[in-house]
Coordinates of C-alpha atoms and ligand atoms in Angstrom, one line a residue:
M1 CA 54.4 1.2 64.2
R2 CA 51.4 3.5 64.7
M3 CA 48.1 1.6 64.7
S4 CA 44.5 2.1 65.6
V5 CA 42.0 -0.5 66.8
I6 CA 38.4 0.4 66.1
G7 CA 36.1 -1.3 68.6
C8 CA 37.3 -2.1 72.1
G9 CA 35.2 -5.1 73.1
Y10 CA 36.6 -8.6 74.0
L11 CA 38.5 -8.6 70.7
G12 CA 39.6 -5.0 70.3
A13 CA 40.7 -4.2 73.8
V14 CA 42.9 -7.2 74.0
H15 CA 44.3 -6.6 70.5
A16 CA 45.1 -3.0 71.3
A17 CA 46.8 -3.8 74.6
A18 CA 48.7 -6.8 73.1
M19 CA 50.0 -4.7 70.2
A20 CA 51.2 -2.0 72.6
S21 CA 52.9 -4.7 74.7
I22 CA 55.1 -5.7 71.7
G23 CA 56.2 -2.1 71.1
H24 CA 53.6 -0.5 68.8
E25 CA 52.0 2.9 69.4
V26 CA 48.3 2.1 69.6
I27 CA 45.1 4.1 69.8
G28 CA 42.0 2.1 70.7
I29 CA 38.7 3.7 69.6
D30 CA 35.2 2.9 70.8
V31 CA 31.9 4.8 70.7
D32 CA 31.1 3.7 74.3
E33 CA 32.3 6.5 76.5
G34 CA 32.0 4.4 79.7
K35 CA 34.1 1.7 78.2
V36 CA 36.8 4.1 77.0
A37 CA 36.9 5.8 80.4
T38 CA 37.5 2.4 82.1
L39 CA 40.2 1.5 79.6
R40 CA 42.0 4.8 80.1
E41 CA 42.2 4.0 83.8
G42 CA 44.1 0.9 82.8
S43 CA 41.4 -1.6 83.8
A44 CA 39.4 -4.0 81.6
P45 CA 35.7 -3.4 81.2
F46 CA 35.3 -7.2 81.4
F47 CA 37.0 -10.2 83.0
E48 CA 40.0 -11.4 81.0
P49 CA 43.1 -12.9 82.7
R50 CA 46.3 -10.8 82.2
L51 CA 44.5 -8.0 80.4
D52 CA 44.6 -5.5 83.3
D53 CA 48.4 -5.8 83.6
L54 CA 48.8 -5.3 79.9
L55 CA 46.5 -2.2 79.9
R56 CA 48.3 -0.7 82.9
D57 CA 51.7 -1.2 81.4
G58 CA 50.7 0.0 78.0
I59 CA 49.2 3.2 79.3
A60 CA 52.1 3.9 81.6
S61 CA 54.5 3.4 78.7
G62 CA 52.6 6.1 76.7
R63 CA 52.2 3.6 73.8
L64 CA 48.5 2.8 74.5
R65 CA 45.7 5.4 74.4
F66 CA 42.0 5.2 74.1
S67 CA 39.5 7.6 72.5
T68 CA 35.9 7.9 71.4
R69 CA 36.8 10.0 68.4
A70 CA 37.3 8.3 65.0
A71 CA 39.5 11.3 64.0
D72 CA 42.1 10.1 66.5
A73 CA 42.8 7.1 64.2
A74 CA 44.3 9.6 61.7
G75 CA 48.1 9.0 61.2
A76 CA 48.1 5.3 62.0
A77 CA 49.6 3.0 59.4
V78 CA 47.3 0.1 60.2
H79 CA 43.7 0.4 61.3
F80 CA 42.4 -2.8 62.9
L81 CA 38.6 -3.2 62.7
A82 CA 37.4 -5.2 65.7
V83 CA 33.7 -4.3 66.2
G84 CA 31.1 -6.9 66.9
T85 CA 28.9 -8.7 64.4
P86 CA 26.0 -10.0 66.4
Q87 CA 23.2 -12.2 65.2
I88 CA 20.6 -10.1 63.4
A89 CA 17.3 -9.6 65.2
G90 CA 14.7 -12.0 63.8
G91 CA 17.1 -14.1 61.7
H92 CA 20.3 -16.1 61.6
A93 CA 22.5 -13.8 59.5
A94 CA 25.2 -11.5 60.9
D95 CA 24.3 -7.9 61.7
L96 CA 27.0 -5.8 59.9
R97 CA 25.8 -2.4 61.2
H98 CA 28.8 -1.8 63.4
V99 CA 31.2 -2.8 60.7
D100 CA 29.7 -0.5 58.2
A101 CA 29.5 2.4 60.7
A102 CA 33.1 1.9 61.7
I103 CA 34.3 2.0 58.1
E104 CA 32.2 5.1 57.3
A105 CA 33.6 6.9 60.4
L106 CA 37.2 5.9 59.4
L107 CA 37.0 6.8 55.7
P108 CA 37.6 10.6 56.1
H109 CA 40.8 9.9 58.1
L110 CA 42.5 7.4 55.8
R111 CA 45.6 8.4 53.9
R112 CA 47.1 6.8 50.8
G113 CA 49.1 3.8 51.8
D114 CA 47.2 3.1 55.0
V115 CA 45.9 -0.4 55.6
V116 CA 42.6 -1.3 57.1
A117 CA 42.7 -4.8 58.5
G118 CA 39.4 -6.3 59.3
K119 CA 39.4 -8.7 62.3
S120 CA 35.6 -9.0 62.9
T121 CA 34.0 -12.2 61.9
V122 CA 32.0 -11.4 58.8
P123 CA 30.1 -13.3 56.1
V124 CA 32.2 -14.1 53.1
G125 CA 32.0 -11.4 50.5
T126 CA 31.9 -8.5 53.1
A127 CA 35.6 -7.6 52.7
E128 CA 35.3 -7.3 48.9
R129 CA 32.4 -4.9 49.3
L130 CA 34.3 -2.8 51.9
S131 CA 37.4 -2.9 49.8
A132 CA 35.8 -0.8 47.1
R133 CA 35.0 1.9 49.7
V134 CA 38.5 1.8 51.3
S135 CA 40.5 1.8 48.1
A136 CA 38.8 4.9 46.9
T137 CA 40.8 6.8 49.5
G138 CA 44.1 5.3 48.4
A139 CA 44.2 3.0 51.4
A140 CA 44.0 -0.8 51.1
L141 CA 41.7 -3.3 52.9
A142 CA 43.0 -6.6 54.2
W143 CA 41.1 -9.3 56.2
N144 CA 43.0 -10.6 59.2
P145 CA 40.6 -12.9 61.2
E146 CA 41.0 -13.4 64.9
F147 CA 41.0 -16.8 66.5
L148 CA 41.3 -15.9 70.2
R149 CA 39.5 -17.7 72.9
E150 CA 38.0 -15.7 75.8
G151 CA 39.9 -16.5 78.9
W152 CA 43.0 -17.1 76.8
A153 CA 42.7 -13.9 74.8
V154 CA 46.0 -12.3 75.8
H155 CA 48.0 -15.5 75.2
D156 CA 46.2 -16.2 71.9
T157 CA 46.9 -12.7 70.6
I158 CA 50.5 -12.5 71.5
E159 CA 51.2 -16.2 70.6
P160 CA 48.8 -17.1 67.9
D161 CA 49.0 -20.5 66.2
R162 CA 48.7 -18.9 62.8
I163 CA 48.2 -15.4 61.2
V164 CA 45.9 -15.3 58.2
V165 CA 45.9 -12.2 56.0
G166 CA 43.6 -11.9 53.1
T167 CA 44.5 -9.2 50.6
T168 CA 43.5 -7.9 47.2
A169 CA 45.6 -9.0 44.2
D170 CA 47.2 -5.5 43.5
A171 CA 49.9 -3.2 44.9
G172 CA 47.6 -2.3 47.8
G173 CA 47.4 -6.0 48.7
E174 CA 51.2 -6.3 48.7
T175 CA 51.5 -3.2 51.0
A176 CA 48.9 -4.6 53.3
A177 CA 50.7 -8.0 53.6
A178 CA 54.0 -6.3 54.2
L179 CA 52.6 -3.9 56.9
L180 CA 50.8 -6.7 58.7
R181 CA 53.9 -8.9 58.7
E182 CA 55.7 -6.0 60.4
A183 CA 52.8 -5.5 62.8
Y184 CA 53.1 -9.1 63.9
G185 CA 56.9 -9.0 63.7
P186 CA 57.8 -10.9 67.0
A187 CA 55.3 -13.8 66.2
V188 CA 56.5 -14.0 62.6
E189 CA 60.1 -14.1 63.7
R190 CA 59.3 -16.9 66.1
G191 CA 58.1 -18.9 63.1
V192 CA 54.3 -18.6 63.5
P193 CA 52.8 -19.4 60.1
F194 CA 51.9 -16.3 58.2
L195 CA 49.4 -17.2 55.5
V196 CA 48.6 -14.7 52.8
T197 CA 45.3 -15.5 50.9
D198 CA 42.6 -13.6 49.0
L199 CA 40.0 -11.8 50.9
A200 CA 37.2 -14.4 50.6
T201 CA 39.5 -17.3 51.8
A202 CA 40.6 -15.3 54.8
E203 CA 36.9 -14.6 55.7
L204 CA 36.1 -18.3 55.2
V205 CA 39.0 -19.5 57.4
K206 CA 37.3 -18.0 60.4
G207 CA 33.8 -19.2 59.6
A208 CA 35.1 -22.7 58.8
A209 CA 37.3 -22.9 62.0
N210 CA 34.3 -22.0 64.2
A211 CA 32.0 -24.4 62.3
F212 CA 34.6 -27.2 62.7
L213 CA 35.0 -26.6 66.5
A214 CA 31.2 -26.5 67.0
T215 CA 30.8 -29.7 65.0
K216 CA 33.4 -31.4 67.1
I217 CA 31.6 -30.5 70.3
S218 CA 28.2 -31.5 69.0
F219 CA 29.7 -34.7 67.6
I220 CA 30.8 -35.8 71.1
N221 CA 27.5 -34.6 72.5
A222 CA 25.7 -36.8 70.0
M223 CA 27.9 -39.7 71.1
S224 CA 26.9 -38.8 74.6
E225 CA 23.2 -39.4 73.7
I226 CA 24.1 -42.7 72.2
A227 CA 26.3 -43.6 75.2
E228 CA 23.5 -42.8 77.5
A229 CA 21.1 -45.1 75.6
A230 CA 23.7 -47.9 75.4
G231 CA 24.9 -47.7 78.9
A232 CA 28.4 -46.6 77.8
D233 CA 30.6 -43.7 79.1
V234 CA 31.2 -40.8 76.8
A235 CA 34.1 -39.3 78.8
M236 CA 36.0 -42.6 78.4
L237 CA 35.0 -42.7 74.8
A238 CA 36.4 -39.2 74.2
D239 CA 39.7 -40.1 75.9
A240 CA 40.0 -43.2 73.7
L241 CA 39.1 -41.2 70.6
G242 CA 41.5 -38.4 71.5
H243 CA 44.5 -40.7 71.5
D244 CA 44.1 -40.9 67.7
D245 CA 46.3 -38.0 66.4
R246 CA 43.9 -37.6 63.5
I247 CA 41.1 -36.8 65.9
G248 CA 42.7 -35.3 69.0
R249 CA 41.1 -34.8 72.4
R250 CA 40.5 -31.1 72.3
Y251 CA 36.9 -29.9 71.8
L252 CA 35.7 -33.4 72.7
G253 CA 34.5 -32.1 76.1
S254 CA 30.9 -33.4 76.4
G255 CA 28.2 -31.9 78.6
I256 CA 25.7 -29.0 78.2
G257 CA 27.4 -27.8 75.0
F258 CA 28.8 -24.6 73.6
G259 CA 27.6 -21.0 74.0
G260 CA 29.2 -17.6 74.1
G261 CA 29.4 -14.6 71.9
C262 CA 30.9 -16.5 68.9
L263 CA 30.3 -20.2 68.2
P264 CA 26.5 -20.1 68.3
K265 CA 25.9 -17.0 66.2
D266 CA 28.9 -17.7 63.9
I267 CA 27.7 -21.1 62.8
R268 CA 24.2 -19.6 62.1
A269 CA 25.6 -16.7 60.2
F270 CA 27.8 -19.1 58.2
A271 CA 24.8 -21.2 57.3
A272 CA 22.8 -18.2 56.4
R273 CA 25.5 -16.9 54.1
A274 CA 25.9 -20.3 52.5
E275 CA 22.2 -20.3 51.7
E276 CA 22.6 -16.8 50.1
L277 CA 25.3 -18.3 47.9
G278 CA 23.0 -21.1 46.9
R279 CA 25.0 -23.7 48.9
G280 CA 22.7 -24.2 51.8
E281 CA 22.9 -28.0 51.5
S282 CA 26.7 -27.9 51.9
V283 CA 26.3 -26.8 55.5
G284 CA 23.0 -28.4 56.3
F285 CA 24.8 -30.3 59.0
L286 CA 25.3 -27.1 60.9
H287 CA 21.6 -27.0 61.6
E288 CA 22.0 -30.4 63.2
V289 CA 25.1 -29.2 65.1
D290 CA 23.0 -26.4 66.5
A291 CA 20.0 -28.7 67.3
I292 CA 22.2 -31.2 69.1
N293 CA 23.7 -28.4 71.1
M294 CA 20.4 -26.9 72.1
R295 CA 19.1 -30.4 73.1
R296 CA 21.9 -30.6 75.7
R297 CA 20.3 -27.9 77.8
D298 CA 16.9 -29.7 77.8
R299 CA 18.7 -32.9 78.8
A300 CA 20.5 -31.2 81.7
V301 CA 17.2 -29.8 83.0
Q302 CA 15.6 -33.2 82.6
L303 CA 18.4 -34.9 84.6
V304 CA 17.9 -32.5 87.5
V305 CA 14.1 -33.1 87.4
D306 CA 14.6 -36.9 87.3
A307 CA 17.2 -36.8 90.1
L308 CA 14.8 -34.9 92.3
G309 CA 12.1 -37.5 91.8
G310 CA 10.2 -35.8 88.9
L311 CA 9.4 -32.5 90.5
V312 CA 11.7 -29.5 91.2
F313 CA 9.0 -27.2 92.4
G314 CA 10.1 -25.6 95.7
K315 CA 13.4 -27.6 95.7
R316 CA 16.6 -25.6 96.3
V317 CA 19.0 -26.1 93.4
A318 CA 22.5 -24.8 93.6
V319 CA 23.7 -23.9 90.1
L320 CA 27.5 -23.7 90.0
G321 CA 28.5 -21.5 87.1
A322 CA 26.9 -18.8 85.0
A323 CA 29.6 -17.8 82.5
F324 CA 29.6 -19.7 79.2
K325 CA 33.0 -21.1 80.1
P326 CA 35.6 -20.7 82.9
F327 CA 38.0 -17.8 83.0
S328 CA 35.3 -15.5 81.6
D329 CA 32.5 -13.3 82.9
D330 CA 30.7 -13.5 79.5
I331 CA 27.1 -14.8 79.8
R332 CA 26.2 -14.3 76.1
D333 CA 24.2 -17.4 75.1
S334 CA 25.5 -19.2 78.1
P335 CA 24.2 -22.7 78.4
A336 CA 24.9 -22.5 82.1
L337 CA 22.5 -19.6 82.7
D338 CA 20.0 -21.1 80.3
V339 CA 19.8 -24.2 82.5
A340 CA 19.4 -22.0 85.6
V341 CA 16.6 -20.0 84.0
R342 CA 14.7 -23.1 82.8
L343 CA 14.9 -24.7 86.3
R344 CA 13.6 -21.5 87.8
G345 CA 10.8 -21.6 85.2
L346 CA 9.8 -25.0 86.6
G347 CA 9.5 -23.6 90.0
A348 CA 12.8 -24.5 91.5
D349 CA 14.4 -22.3 94.1
V350 CA 17.5 -21.7 92.1
V351 CA 20.7 -20.1 93.6
V352 CA 23.4 -19.3 91.0
T353 CA 27.0 -18.6 91.8
D354 CA 30.0 -17.9 89.6
P355 CA 33.5 -16.6 90.4
A356 CA 33.3 -13.8 87.8
A357 CA 29.9 -13.6 86.1
V358 CA 27.4 -13.0 88.9
D359 CA 27.0 -9.3 88.2
N360 CA 26.4 -9.8 84.5
A361 CA 24.0 -12.7 85.2
R362 CA 22.0 -10.7 87.7
A363 CA 21.7 -7.8 85.3
A364 CA 20.3 -10.1 82.6
H365 CA 18.2 -12.4 84.8
P366 CA 17.2 -10.5 88.0
Q367 CA 14.5 -13.2 88.7
L368 CA 17.2 -15.6 89.8
S369 CA 18.8 -15.7 93.3
Y370 CA 22.6 -15.2 93.4
A371 CA 25.2 -16.2 95.9
P372 CA 28.5 -14.3 96.0
E373 CA 30.5 -17.5 96.6
R374 CA 30.2 -21.2 96.2
D375 CA 29.6 -22.4 99.7
T376 CA 26.7 -20.0 100.3
A377 CA 25.1 -21.4 97.2
L378 CA 25.6 -25.0 98.3
R379 CA 24.1 -24.5 101.8
E380 CA 20.8 -26.4 102.2
A381 CA 20.7 -27.3 98.5
D382 CA 18.6 -30.3 97.5
A383 CA 20.7 -30.8 94.4
V384 CA 23.8 -29.3 92.9
V385 CA 24.3 -28.7 89.2
I386 CA 27.7 -27.9 87.8
V387 CA 27.3 -26.0 84.6
T388 CA 30.6 -24.1 84.2
E389 CA 33.8 -26.1 84.9
W390 CA 35.7 -23.5 87.0
D391 CA 38.5 -24.9 89.0
D392 CA 36.6 -23.8 92.1
Y393 CA 34.0 -26.5 91.4
R394 CA 35.9 -29.0 89.3
R395 CA 39.1 -29.3 91.2
D396 CA 38.9 -27.5 94.5
L397 CA 35.5 -28.7 95.7
T398 CA 35.7 -32.1 97.5
P399 CA 32.5 -34.2 97.8
E400 CA 33.1 -34.4 101.6
H401 CA 33.2 -30.6 101.9
A402 CA 30.1 -30.1 99.7
G403 CA 28.3 -32.9 101.5
G404 CA 28.7 -31.0 104.8
L405 CA 26.8 -28.0 103.3
V406 CA 23.9 -29.5 101.3
R407 CA 20.6 -30.9 102.3
G408 CA 20.6 -33.6 99.6
R409 CA 23.7 -35.3 98.2
I410 CA 22.6 -35.2 94.5
V411 CA 25.0 -33.8 91.9
I412 CA 24.4 -33.3 88.2
D413 CA 27.7 -32.8 86.4
G414 CA 26.7 -30.8 83.3
R415 CA 30.4 -30.6 82.2
N416 CA 31.4 -34.2 82.9
C417 CA 34.2 -32.6 84.9
L418 CA 34.0 -34.5 88.2
D419 CA 35.3 -37.9 89.3
P420 CA 32.1 -40.0 89.6
G421 CA 33.8 -42.6 91.8
A422 CA 35.0 -40.1 94.3
W423 CA 31.6 -38.4 94.6
R424 CA 29.7 -41.7 94.9
A425 CA 32.2 -43.0 97.5
A426 CA 31.3 -39.9 99.6
G427 CA 27.6 -40.8 99.5
W428 CA 26.5 -38.7 96.6
T429 CA 24.1 -39.7 93.8
Y430 CA 26.1 -38.6 90.8
H431 CA 24.6 -37.9 87.3
G432 CA 26.9 -37.1 84.4
M433 CA 25.8 -36.5 80.8
G434 CA 26.3 -39.7 78.9
R435 CA 28.4 -41.3 81.7
R436 CA 27.9 -44.5 83.4
Ligands
UDX501 C1 35.7 -19.5 70.1 C2 36.8 -20.1 69.3 O1 37.5 -21.1 70.1 C3 37.8 -19.0 68.9 O2 38.8 -19.5 68.0 C4 37.0 -17.9 68.1 O3 37.8 -16.8 67.8 C5 35.8 -17.4 69.0 O4 35.0 -18.5 69.4 P1 35.4 -18.8 72.7 O5 34.0 -18.4 72.3 O6 36.2 -17.9 73.5 O7 36.2 -19.0 71.3 O8 35.3 -20.2 73.4 P2 35.8 -21.7 73.3 O9 36.8 -21.9 74.3 O10 36.0 -22.1 71.9 O11 34.5 -22.4 73.9 C6 33.2 -22.2 73.2 C7 32.1 -23.0 73.9 O12 32.3 -24.4 73.7 C8 32.1 -22.8 75.5 O13 30.7 -22.7 75.9 C9 32.7 -24.1 76.0 O14 32.2 -24.4 77.2 C10 32.2 -25.1 74.9 N1 33.1 -26.3 74.8 C11 34.4 -26.1 74.4 C12 32.6 -27.5 75.0 O15 31.4 -27.7 75.3 N2 33.4 -28.6 74.9 C13 34.7 -28.5 74.5 O16 35.4 -29.5 74.4 C14 35.2 -27.2 74.3

């Protein structure tokens, strides 16, 4: 099938490459010339495991192309909309500027029978508004939210756990559902649930999924606060809760909380839209979820200050991690970097390292010092703070090896990812978050 993907960021670039890998003929379109040039060379403009291979194969096969011209989308049967919806400046709502601009640029190139499939995360009601514009051309609008996780984006796109397609209740909607079923053919044939809903439900599925995941993380972090006060251990608590199938262990990882380009801004936009709909109280808990999450960063900083005897001024602190999560170079709303910046603000001599995100972090926070690799960061440190649970820190760093590099054997485990017993046995003072 011929398809276009408008917007080649974390979502669109992966989607375009993944669709080409299953046999479709794909044109990826983005207004950013630099990004398009990089993609054309077969390399990803950001760190995402497996994406380079997929891009290279797709381009070599001739099935994957990239362009800056919206006109090059003409002739595709399905146009996926994958532009960003950041948090609006000065408020909590989503900024739909890129969505509107992409639709306007696409409209002149749509033919009767084409399908525009929105993948961007938008406030409920957006699709219906856009549908009026799109259907005037004889094309149909569907909403097909994306649930991919950065770091697992290729896997999640090729092997999704469900495919949700919101359509209008008319012939255009039927065409859209049929075309999208074909677009996702291999996954549908493997039995991946293919759920056809109305437009509003499809939009809400995405918002609700992110709200639920964020709530789960903040729930365990709230328990972490209680555990800390009660002298209990939140990691053991999470393991015990997780054995209950109704609860499950995933997204019960406690620590400095969630960040990234999605969860924080999506729960805010979700709450802002609920307020517009007169249902603010229904998601009032999301403000609490947000507040618990932001408190985690304060708590991590406080733990470092306390561990260093109440004063970090002039102390060398090795911050292991800058990305908002492992297997990503994304530093958008990264709790890891936020902790580093706050410690620096208190006068600490902060050295940040990360296997993938140092360049992005340096561009955003040039005031911090950066080390290209872990051991350089650890050298002569008075305290070590783990804020992104890369394998390099969580699994491959032994307390004995680290102990040979640092000045002070103090470790603050901001992701509750280390074995406290092993670190203590090696002479370290270990501080987890809500752990004994
Ligand atoms: C998320 C959703 O998972 C995905 O479905 C949606 O499409 C986009 O937003 P992503 O932002 O890539 O994906 O990251 P995710 O793996 O969900 O992690 C989000 C944040 O939560 C990270 O900062 C991570 O460190 C944190 N997290 C995750 C926890 O603190 N504890 C956990 O148990 C899990």
